[in-house]
C-alpha positions as semicolon CSV with decimal commas, in nm:
position;residue;x (nm);y (nm);z (nm)
1;Q;-1,638;-8,213;-7,859
2;R;-1,512;-7,874;-7,839
3;K;-1,476;-7,867;-8,195
4;N;-1,817;-8,013;-8,338
5;P;-2,002;-7,744;-8,403
6;F;-2,323;-7,916;-8,327
7;S;-2,252;-7,993;-7,989
8;S;-2,448;-7,803;-7,744
9;D;-2,265;-7,822;-7,408
10;D;-2,128;-7,511;-7,270
11;R;-1,934;-7,621;-7,000
12;L;-1,661;-7,822;-7,337
13;A;-1,676;-7,443;-7,499
14;S;-1,572;-7,266;-7,233
15;K;-1,275;-7,507;-7,108
16;P;-0,910;-7,406;-7,265
17;A;-0,809;-7,651;-7,485
18;H;-0,487;-7,755;-7,376
19;T;-0,259;-7,677;-7,141
20;H;0,099;-7,619;-7,171
21;R;0,403;-7,697;-6,958
22;G;0,497;-7,494;-6,691
23;D;0,117;-7,397;-6,617
24;P;0,062;-7,506;-6,278
25;T;-0,291;-7,696;-6,404
26;Y;-0,091;-7,888;-6,624
27;G;-0,142;-8,229;-6,549
28;R;-0,373;-8,238;-6,291
29;P;-0,741;-8,275;-6,287
30;P;-0,985;-7,953;-6,301
31;E;-0,988;-7,806;-5,898
32;G;-1,290;-7,980;-5,723
33;S;-1,361;-8,273;-5,961
34;R;-1,443;-8,552;-5,863
35;T;-1,140;-8,674;-6,066
36;E;-0,925;-8,455;-5,784
37;Q;-1,134;-8,615;-5,503
38;R;-1,052;-9,032;-5,619
39;G;-0,689;-8,887;-5,657
40;K;-0,660;-8,744;-5,298
41;D;-0,843;-9,061;-5,165
42;A;-0,558;-9,284;-5,350
43;H;-0,315;-9,097;-5,250
44;S;-0,423;-9,096;-4,855
45;H;-0,491;-9,477;-4,883
46;V;-0,138;-9,545;-4,996
47;G;0,037;-9,307;-4,756
48;K;-0,167;-9,505;-4,465
49;E;-0,042;-9,839;-4,659
50;V;0,305;-9,692;-4,590
51;E;0,254;-9,662;-4,240
52;E;0,171;-9,967;-4,205
53;L;0,447;-10,114;-4,402
54;C;0,662;-9,908;-4,124
55;L;0,548;-10,053;-3,839
56;I;0,571;-10,393;-3,956
57;I;0,900;-10,385;-4,010
58;R;0,962;-10,193;-3,668
59;R;0,737;-10,491;-3,490
60;T;0,872;-10,805;-3,702
61;G;1,290;-10,643;-3,785
62;E;1,551;-10,630;-3,523
63;V;1,724;-10,298;-3,364
64;G;2,093;-10,295;-3,520
65;E;2,392;-10,154;-3,370
66;D;2,352;-9,812;-3,507
67;G;1,954;-9,810;-3,365
68;H;1,804;-9,883;-3,721
69;V;1,539;-10,163;-3,730
70;T;1,618;-10,410;-3,977
71;V;1,461;-10,732;-4,167
72;T;1,506;-10,921;-4,461
73;F;1,287;-10,915;-4,760
74;G;1,178;-11,263;-4,749
75;Q;1,084;-11,214;-4,400
76;L;0,890;-10,896;-4,471
77;F;0,713;-11,071;-4,748
78;E;0,611;-11,349;-4,529
79;T;0,477;-11,130;-4,309
80;Y;0,342;-10,835;-4,467
81;V;0,201;-11,060;-4,796
82;T;-0,127;-11,165;-4,571
83;I;-0,174;-10,793;-4,547
84;S;-0,152;-10,704;-4,864
85;N;0,007;-10,799;-5,201
86;K;0,130;-10,514;-5,307
87;V;0,456;-10,513;-5,027
88;V;0,654;-10,427;-5,350
89;G;0,512;-10,128;-5,470
90;I;0,470;-9,992;-5,129
91;L;0,826;-10,063;-5,014
92;L;0,871;-9,849;-5,355
93;R;0,691;-9,562;-5,239
94;A;0,839;-9,577;-4,866
95;R;1,211;-9,560;-5,010
96;K;1,056;-9,258;-5,242
97;H;0,983;-9,077;-4,900
98;G;1,288;-9,169;-4,743
99;L;1,144;-9,417;-4,483
100;V;1,305;-9,748;-4,579
101;H;1,621;-9,849;-4,756
102;F;1,727;-10,126;-4,959
103;E;1,975;-10,208;-5,255
104;G;1,874;-10,262;-5,612
105;E;1,561;-10,096;-5,819
106;M;1,309;-10,383;-5,772
107;L;1,267;-10,685;-5,519
108;W;1,170;-11,034;-5,639
109;Q;0,992;-11,298;-5,458
110;G;1,261;-11,583;-5,376
111;K;1,571;-11,407;-5,609
112;D;1,587;-11,119;-5,304
113;D;1,449;-11,270;-4,978
114;D;1,801;-11,216;-4,848
115;V;1,803;-10,825;-4,925
116;V;1,792;-10,600;-4,626
117;I;1,556;-10,343;-4,565
118;T;1,627;-10,074;-4,319
119;L;1,315;-9,848;-4,160
120;L;1,495;-9,526;-4,140
């Protein structure tokens, strides 16, 4: 629409056509937009799910000699799947933030039931 000579929408003409890598606004929605708010809401929601996952690991796991709480993926899956079907995605997010540790890139139900997940 920015290149459309018949468009009378001034909002489109005032925005830059492209941002470039290195630009602080690159890959981000316009500040104050509904898209930005939806992103913030989603980030907050996932953060709460990660916190809940850590609480469930603490509640269902066992404290090891090193003081860390551990639980197997199979046990966690059976407990957590009744709460959320996104257990693997939430585990990956928790690992990204340094809250849990487990071996491997991805966990699969059945195949990885004996993989130990450690709450850090």
